[in-house]
mmCIF file of C-alpha atoms in Angstrom:
data_model
loop_
_atom_site.group_PDB
_atom_site.id
_atom_site.type_symbol
_atom_site.label_atom_id
_atom_site.label_comp_id
_atom_site.label_asym_id
_atom_site.label_seq_id
_atom_site.Cartn_x
_atom_site.Cartn_y
_atom_site.Cartn_z
ATOM 1 C CA MET A 3 0.023 0.040 -0.061
ATOM 2 C CA ILE A 4 1.223 3.584 -0.499
ATOM 3 C CA TRP A 5 -0.287 6.826 0.943
ATOM 4 C CA GLU A 6 -0.913 9.159 -2.030
ATOM 5 C CA ARG A 7 0.119 12.360 -0.692
ATOM 6 C CA THR A 8 1.590 13.765 -3.796
ATOM 7 C CA GLU A 9 0.980 13.732 -7.753
ATOM 8 C CA GLU A 10 4.442 11.819 -7.844
ATOM 9 C CA ASP A 11 2.579 9.312 -5.413
ATOM 10 C CA ALA A 12 -0.375 9.056 -7.828
ATOM 11 C CA GLU A 13 1.906 8.328 -10.664
ATOM 12 C CA ILE A 14 3.603 5.283 -8.834
ATOM 13 C CA ILE A 15 0.208 3.792 -7.820
ATOM 14 C CA LYS A 16 -1.264 3.941 -11.701
ATOM 15 C CA GLY A 17 2.115 2.610 -12.698
ATOM 16 C CA ARG A 18 1.894 -0.394 -10.399
ATOM 17 C CA VAL A 19 -1.901 -0.738 -11.136
ATOM 18 C CA ASP A 20 -0.974 -1.120 -14.819
ATOM 19 C CA ILE A 21 1.422 -3.434 -14.169
ATOM 20 C CA LEU A 22 -0.812 -5.733 -11.971
ATOM 21 C CA LEU A 23 -3.368 -5.476 -15.072
ATOM 22 C CA ARG A 24 -0.914 -6.974 -17.496
ATOM 23 C CA ASP A 25 -0.973 -10.626 -18.496
ATOM 24 C CA GLY A 26 -4.039 -11.225 -16.652
ATOM 25 C CA VAL A 27 -4.845 -10.808 -13.049
ATOM 26 C CA SER A 28 -4.706 -13.364 -10.048
ATOM 27 C CA ARG A 29 -6.976 -13.039 -6.944
ATOM 28 C CA LYS A 30 -3.865 -12.193 -5.085
ATOM 29 C CA GLU A 31 -3.190 -9.295 -7.649
ATOM 30 C CA ALA A 32 -6.932 -8.333 -7.571
ATOM 31 C CA ILE A 33 -6.564 -7.407 -3.596
ATOM 32 C CA GLN A 34 -3.271 -5.592 -4.252
ATOM 33 C CA ILE A 35 -4.916 -3.372 -7.052
ATOM 34 C CA ALA A 36 -7.944 -2.747 -4.520
ATOM 35 C CA LEU A 37 -5.605 -1.778 -1.930
ATOM 36 C CA LEU A 38 -3.717 0.434 -4.204
ATOM 37 C CA ASN A 39 -6.773 2.419 -5.633
ATOM 38 C CA ASN A 40 -9.324 2.579 -2.917
ATOM 39 C CA ARG A 41 -9.967 6.218 -2.238
ATOM 40 C CA MET A 42 -11.645 5.484 1.257
ATOM 41 C CA LEU A 43 -8.537 3.808 2.333
ATOM 42 C CA GLN A 44 -6.273 6.586 1.107
ATOM 43 C CA ALA A 45 -8.791 9.046 3.079
ATOM 44 C CA SER A 46 -8.219 6.729 6.218
ATOM 45 C CA PHE A 47 -4.499 7.316 5.843
ATOM 46 C CA GLU A 48 -4.992 11.141 5.882
ATOM 47 C CA ASN A 49 -6.961 10.685 9.199
ATOM 48 C CA ILE A 50 -3.880 9.070 10.636
ATOM 49 C CA GLY A 51 -1.661 11.843 9.662
ATOM 50 C CA VAL A 52 -4.372 14.372 11.326
ATOM 51 C CA ALA A 53 -4.464 12.409 14.572
ATOM 52 C CA GLU A 54 -0.831 12.230 14.675
ATOM 53 C CA ALA A 55 -0.647 15.916 14.284
ATOM 54 C CA ASN A 56 -2.977 16.328 16.471
ATOM 55 C CA LEU A 57 -1.106 14.389 19.240
ATOM 56 C CA VAL A 58 2.048 16.505 18.460
ATOM 57 C CA GLN A 59 0.069 19.804 18.949
ATOM 58 C CA VAL A 60 -1.608 18.759 22.156
ATOM 59 C CA GLY A 61 1.746 18.484 23.794
ATOM 60 C CA LEU A 62 2.846 21.607 23.456
ATOM 61 C CA LEU A 63 2.709 24.066 26.020
ATOM 62 C CA THR A 64 0.319 27.191 25.942
ATOM 63 C CA ASN A 65 2.086 30.499 24.481
ATOM 64 C CA PRO A 66 2.406 32.957 27.482
ATOM 65 C CA VAL A 67 0.239 36.062 27.377
ATOM 66 C CA LEU A 68 1.823 39.584 27.294
ATOM 67 C CA ASP A 69 -0.313 42.739 27.572
ATOM 68 C CA PHE A 70 0.272 46.275 28.084
ATOM 69 C CA PHE A 71 -2.175 49.310 29.008
ATOM 70 C CA PHE A 72 -1.842 52.711 28.340
ATOM 71 C CA ALA A 73 -3.700 55.520 29.803
ATOM 72 C CA PHE A 74 -5.687 58.080 27.640
ATOM 73 C CA PRO A 75 -5.189 60.859 27.374
ATOM 74 C CA ILE A 76 -1.624 59.564 26.462
ATOM 75 C CA SER A 77 0.190 59.282 29.678
ATOM 76 C CA SER A 78 3.145 57.202 31.074
ATOM 77 C CA ALA A 79 1.501 57.398 34.598
ATOM 78 C CA ASN A 80 -0.997 54.458 35.459
ATOM 79 C CA SER A 81 0.178 52.371 32.726
ATOM 80 C CA GLY A 82 0.965 48.750 32.987
ATOM 81 C CA GLY A 83 2.324 45.517 31.433
ATOM 82 C CA GLY A 84 2.262 41.870 32.558
ATOM 83 C CA LEU A 85 3.408 38.499 31.309
ATOM 84 C CA CYS A 86 1.264 35.281 32.150
ATOM 85 C CA ALA A 87 2.274 31.520 31.703
ATOM 86 C CA PHE A 88 -0.625 28.797 32.125
ATOM 87 C CA ILE A 89 0.281 26.750 34.880
ATOM 88 C CA SER A 90 -2.797 24.547 33.973
ATOM 89 C CA ASP A 91 -1.080 23.061 31.243
ATOM 90 C CA LEU A 92 0.528 20.924 33.698
ATOM 91 C CA TRP A 93 -2.529 18.793 34.357
ATOM 92 C CA THR A 94 -4.479 19.486 31.110
ATOM 93 C CA ILE A 95 -1.811 18.648 28.582
ATOM 94 C CA THR A 96 -1.447 15.034 30.301
ATOM 95 C CA ALA A 97 -5.124 14.434 30.269
ATOM 96 C CA SER A 98 -5.384 15.741 26.462
ATOM 97 C CA LYS A 99 -2.579 13.519 25.112
ATOM 98 C CA GLU A 100 -4.347 10.396 26.982
ATOM 99 C CA VAL A 101 -7.597 11.385 24.886
ATOM 100 C CA LEU A 102 -5.753 12.006 21.673
ATOM 101 C CA GLU A 103 -3.330 8.638 22.169
ATOM 102 C CA LYS A 104 -6.604 6.420 22.374
ATOM 103 C CA GLN A 105 -7.929 8.531 19.449
ATOM 104 C CA ALA A 106 -4.792 7.715 17.457
ATOM 105 C CA GLN A 107 -4.930 4.084 18.320
ATOM 106 C CA ALA A 108 -8.747 3.787 17.089
ATOM 107 C CA THR A 109 -7.675 5.623 13.859
ATOM 108 C CA ILE A 110 -5.305 2.991 13.203
ATOM 109 C CA ARG A 111 -7.524 0.227 14.039
ATOM 110 C CA LYS A 112 -10.275 1.640 12.017
ATOM 111 C CA VAL A 113 -7.918 1.798 8.988
ATOM 112 C CA GLY A 114 -7.262 -1.869 9.701
ATOM 113 C CA VAL A 115 -10.831 -2.649 9.337
ATOM 114 C CA THR A 116 -11.046 -0.857 6.193
ATOM 115 C CA VAL A 117 -7.997 -2.836 4.861
ATOM 116 C CA VAL A 118 -9.493 -5.819 5.786
ATOM 117 C CA ASP A 119 -12.957 -4.940 4.423
ATOM 118 C CA THR A 120 -11.284 -3.796 1.161
ATOM 119 C CA ALA A 121 -9.211 -7.043 0.526
ATOM 120 C CA SER A 122 -12.279 -9.152 1.460
ATOM 121 C CA GLU A 123 -14.348 -7.219 -1.196
ATOM 122 C CA ALA A 124 -11.849 -7.509 -3.667
ATOM 123 C CA ALA A 125 -11.606 -11.431 -3.361
ATOM 124 C CA MET A 126 -15.299 -12.128 -3.323
ATOM 125 C CA ALA A 127 -15.975 -10.022 -6.104
ATOM 126 C CA TYR A 128 -13.153 -11.852 -7.909
ATOM 127 C CA ASP A 129 -14.642 -15.261 -7.117
ATOM 128 C CA GLU A 130 -18.249 -14.109 -7.983
ATOM 129 C CA VAL A 131 -16.810 -13.271 -11.444
ATOM 130 C CA LEU A 132 -15.244 -16.584 -11.778
ATOM 131 C CA TYR A 133 -18.752 -18.417 -10.621
ATOM 132 C CA ARG A 134 -20.851 -16.382 -12.785
ATOM 133 C CA LYS A 135 -18.579 -17.185 -15.835
ATOM 134 C CA ALA A 136 -18.846 -21.012 -15.011
ATOM 135 C CA SER A 137 -22.706 -20.722 -14.362
ATOM 136 C CA LEU A 138 -23.075 -18.960 -17.849
ATOM 137 C CA LYS A 139 -21.069 -21.625 -19.536
ATOM 138 C CA LEU A 140 -23.170 -24.354 -18.031
ATOM 139 C CA GLU A 141 -26.048 -22.773 -18.862
ATOM 140 C CA GLY A 142 -24.805 -22.477 -22.552
ATOM 141 C CA GLU A 143 -24.047 -26.082 -22.713
ATOM 142 C CA ASN A 144 -27.800 -26.906 -21.248
ATOM 143 C CA LEU A 145 -29.118 -24.394 -23.897
ATOM 144 C CA ARG A 146 -27.100 -26.293 -26.625
ATOM 145 C CA ILE A 147 -28.468 -29.770 -25.356
ATOM 146 C CA LEU A 148 -32.169 -28.549 -25.292
ATOM 147 C CA SER A 149 -31.747 -26.811 -28.717
ATOM 148 C CA ASP A 150 -30.720 -30.439 -29.859
ATOM 149 C CA ILE A 151 -33.553 -31.954 -28.286
ATOM 150 C CA GLU A 152 -36.210 -29.611 -29.475
ATOM 151 C CA LYS A 153 -34.909 -30.208 -33.262
ATOM 152 C CA ARG A 154 -34.818 -34.006 -32.721
ATOM 153 C CA VAL A 155 -38.342 -34.075 -31.156
ATOM 154 C CA LYS A 156 -39.842 -31.926 -34.126
ATOM 155 C CA VAL A 157 -37.907 -34.303 -36.562
ATOM 156 C CA ARG A 158 -39.679 -37.215 -34.900
ATOM 157 C CA PHE A 159 -42.939 -35.647 -35.162
ATOM 158 C CA GLY A 160 -42.910 -34.863 -38.601
ATOM 159 C CA HIS A 161 -41.958 -38.225 -39.365
ATOM 160 C CA GLY A 162 -45.319 -39.352 -37.585
ATOM 161 C CA PHE A 163 -43.663 -40.254 -34.235
ATOM 162 C CA GLY A 164 -44.579 -38.402 -31.021
ATOM 163 C CA ASN A 165 -47.192 -35.967 -30.310
ATOM 164 C CA GLU A 166 -47.801 -31.990 -30.186
ATOM 165 C CA PHE A 167 -47.386 -31.836 -26.539
ATOM 166 C CA ASP A 168 -43.803 -33.564 -26.811
ATOM 167 C CA VAL A 169 -43.053 -30.691 -29.275
ATOM 168 C CA GLY A 170 -44.869 -28.059 -26.872
ATOM 169 C CA GLN A 171 -42.833 -29.361 -24.066
ATOM 170 C CA ALA A 172 -39.462 -29.365 -25.850
ATOM 171 C CA GLU A 173 -40.173 -25.965 -27.171
ATOM 172 C CA THR A 174 -41.285 -24.532 -23.548
ATOM 173 C CA GLU A 175 -37.765 -26.206 -22.151
ATOM 174 C CA TYR A 176 -35.675 -24.523 -24.841
ATOM 175 C CA PHE A 177 -37.196 -21.106 -24.392
ATOM 176 C CA ASP A 178 -36.747 -21.334 -20.452
ATOM 177 C CA GLN A 179 -33.166 -22.382 -21.136
ATOM 178 C CA GLN A 180 -32.937 -19.274 -23.505
ATOM 179 C CA VAL A 181 -34.088 -17.000 -20.435
ATOM 180 C CA ALA A 182 -31.655 -18.726 -17.860
ATOM 181 C CA VAL A 183 -28.611 -18.031 -20.208
ATOM 182 C CA GLU A 184 -30.014 -14.436 -20.521
ATOM 183 C CA ASP A 185 -30.041 -14.058 -16.747
ATOM 184 C CA ALA A 186 -26.753 -15.743 -16.238
ATOM 185 C CA ARG A 187 -25.282 -13.336 -18.740
ATOM 186 C CA LYS A 188 -26.709 -10.246 -16.627
ATOM 187 C CA ALA A 189 -25.284 -11.795 -13.601
ATOM 188 C CA LEU A 190 -21.906 -11.866 -14.723
ATOM 189 C CA THR A 191 -22.168 -8.141 -16.008
ATOM 190 C CA MET A 192 -23.528 -7.150 -12.568
ATOM 191 C CA ALA A 193 -20.385 -9.150 -10.955
ATOM 192 C CA ASP A 194 -17.795 -7.553 -13.459
ATOM 193 C CA VAL A 195 -19.429 -4.209 -12.232
ATOM 194 C CA ARG A 196 -18.918 -5.294 -8.456
ATOM 195 C CA LEU A 197 -15.217 -6.625 -9.395
ATOM 196 C CA ARG A 198 -14.421 -3.209 -11.070
ATOM 197 C CA LYS A 199 -15.939 -1.221 -8.165
ATOM 198 C CA ALA A 200 -13.842 -3.033 -5.685
ATOM 199 C CA LEU A 201 -10.433 -2.546 -7.860
ATOM 200 C CA SER A 202 -11.635 1.466 -8.493
ATOM 201 C CA LEU A 203 -10.789 1.169 -11.862
ATOM 202 C CA PRO A 204 -11.524 4.269 -13.880
ATOM 203 C CA GLY A 205 -14.463 4.558 -16.069
ATOM 204 C CA GLU A 206 -12.731 3.305 -19.396
ATOM 205 C CA HIS A 207 -13.138 -0.169 -20.142
ATOM 206 C CA ILE A 208 -9.854 -1.861 -19.414
ATOM 207 C CA GLN A 209 -9.814 -5.556 -20.331
ATOM 208 C CA PHE A 210 -8.165 -7.983 -18.370
ATOM 209 C CA GLU A 211 -8.419 -11.664 -17.738
ATOM 210 C CA LEU A 212 -8.647 -13.459 -14.446
ATOM 211 C CA THR A 213 -6.133 -16.026 -14.285
ATOM 212 C CA ASP A 214 -7.260 -17.872 -11.060
ATOM 213 C CA SER A 215 -9.990 -20.749 -10.813
ATOM 214 C CA LEU A 216 -12.760 -21.256 -7.852
ATOM 215 C CA GLU A 217 -11.213 -23.079 -5.193
ATOM 216 C CA LEU A 218 -12.827 -24.918 -2.241
ATOM 217 C CA LEU A 219 -11.840 -23.894 1.378
ATOM 218 C CA PRO A 220 -9.734 -26.309 3.314
ATOM 219 C CA GLU A 221 -11.713 -27.872 5.844
ATOM 220 C CA ASN A 222 -10.749 -27.585 9.286
ATOM 221 C CA GLY A 223 -11.623 -29.041 12.701
ATOM 222 C CA TRP A 224 -12.388 -25.635 14.523
ATOM 223 C CA ASP A 225 -15.483 -25.590 16.762
ATOM 224 C CA VAL A 226 -17.328 -22.659 18.187
ATOM 225 C CA GLU A 227 -15.472 -23.090 21.574
ATOM 226 C CA GLU A 228 -12.110 -22.147 19.643
ATOM 227 C CA LEU A 229 -13.354 -19.919 17.076
ATOM 228 C CA VAL A 230 -15.135 -17.204 19.738
ATOM 229 C CA PRO A 231 -12.048 -16.435 21.594
ATOM 230 C CA LEU A 232 -9.931 -16.171 18.569
ATOM 231 C CA ALA A 233 -12.242 -13.612 17.235
ATOM 232 C CA MET A 234 -12.797 -11.654 20.309
ATOM 233 C CA GLU A 235 -8.988 -11.300 20.371
ATOM 234 C CA ASN A 236 -8.058 -10.826 16.575
ATOM 235 C CA ARG A 237 -10.987 -9.014 15.002
ATOM 236 C CA LEU A 238 -9.981 -5.121 14.357
ATOM 237 C CA ASP A 239 -13.645 -3.944 14.853
ATOM 238 C CA LEU A 240 -13.963 -5.042 18.178
ATOM 239 C CA ALA A 241 -10.412 -3.980 18.949
ATOM 240 C CA PHE A 242 -11.597 -0.448 17.661
ATOM 241 C CA ALA A 243 -14.843 -0.795 20.030
ATOM 242 C CA ARG A 244 -12.231 -1.467 22.889
ATOM 243 C CA ILE A 245 -10.400 1.629 22.401
ATOM 244 C CA SER A 246 -13.530 3.748 21.678
ATOM 245 C CA VAL A 247 -14.683 3.126 25.176
ATOM 246 C CA GLU A 248 -11.263 3.656 26.709
ATOM 247 C CA GLN A 249 -11.043 7.050 24.701
ATOM 248 C CA ALA A 250 -14.542 7.815 26.176
ATOM 249 C CA GLU A 251 -13.087 7.074 29.820
ATOM 250 C CA ASN A 252 -10.398 9.274 28.991
ATOM 251 C CA ARG A 253 -12.341 11.916 27.811
ATOM 252 C CA LEU A 254 -14.339 11.855 30.946
ATOM 253 C CA GLY A 255 -10.882 12.538 32.918
ATOM 254 C CA PHE A 256 -10.218 14.884 30.574
ATOM 255 C CA GLU A 257 -13.455 17.208 31.247
ATOM 256 C CA LYS A 258 -12.887 17.045 34.905
ATOM 257 C CA THR A 259 -9.728 18.962 34.191
ATOM 258 C CA GLN A 260 -11.425 21.602 32.536
ATOM 259 C CA VAL A 261 -13.040 22.694 35.662
ATOM 260 C CA PHE A 262 -9.675 24.724 36.195
ATOM 261 C CA ARG A 263 -8.381 25.181 32.568
ATOM 262 C CA ASN A 264 -6.816 28.692 32.461
ATOM 263 C CA VAL A 265 -5.022 28.979 35.516
ATOM 264 C CA GLY A 266 -1.785 31.235 34.928
ATOM 265 C CA ILE A 267 1.059 32.721 36.880
ATOM 266 C CA GLY A 268 2.860 35.653 36.091
ATOM 267 C CA GLY A 269 4.234 39.355 36.934
ATOM 268 C CA ALA A 270 2.830 42.553 36.376
ATOM 269 C CA TYR A 271 3.927 46.244 36.709
ATOM 270 C CA GLU A 272 2.077 49.215 37.009
ATOM 271 C CA GLY A 273 3.129 52.811 36.983
ATOM 272 C CA ASP A 274 5.183 55.247 34.804
ATOM 273 C CA PHE A 275 7.712 53.158 33.963
ATOM 274 C CA GLY A 276 10.374 55.414 35.601
ATOM 275 C CA LYS A 277 11.235 56.365 39.102
ATOM 276 C CA GLY A 278 8.498 57.233 41.271
ATOM 277 C CA SER A 279 6.661 56.181 44.585
ATOM 278 C CA ASP A 280 3.693 55.196 42.718
ATOM 279 C CA ASN A 281 5.295 52.483 40.780
ATOM 280 C CA SER A 282 4.075 48.990 41.884
ATOM 281 C CA GLY A 283 4.610 45.474 40.595
ATOM 282 C CA GLY A 284 4.128 41.984 41.617
ATOM 283 C CA PRO A 285 2.647 38.301 40.915
#
């Protein structure tokens, strides 16, 4: 996968996709194309960058506040100035970082979910095209057989063998099979559209062949007692949900720090900024 941030990155992605489309596309290559081209996945990479930037930003101290006061009409007397730094950063920054760290982790997990979903959709769309092609081929063979049967029934009927019912039944079966072939052809077209959508291919009709075949999944001896703990431990969407709960708890702690969120300390001076008994300064 490549994070597309510049025009150069876009050209690299396009070049890799063009290479993968040459000489046919395997199931693995289809998944690679989908991961390279998926715009939603690219947008989620941007979310990771934003989350990391926010995490860096929240760790910075608030800039001190510098202010001056000048009396009017213009007079140096009774003027003042001060510099204040926020000591509330000592407790708000830590709480904010905890919230944003969880947010960054949640964003990464969410990107992982998008990656898995993208790869899964590409693989299923690929297999559906293979299935629809095999189905169309089978329906076509059945159509050829029923066409031969219809012709033979009519020949027999013309020679005085059989009856009109046999002819009508043969014609009906042949017609129904023609409909089945058209349905299979439409299903193949829809499957091809689904695959192109999963691979995020452009609007122009890029022609490519699928080089893999349908495969049966290997049997395994897993049972529910084994699969449930495995899923609970490894599913990215569940990990995202757990982190979201932790993030909500950290956000609650952050809100408590906002009771005193703008507490500062600094020095101030008031007077004519010269020698005089009325000049004063202090914290």
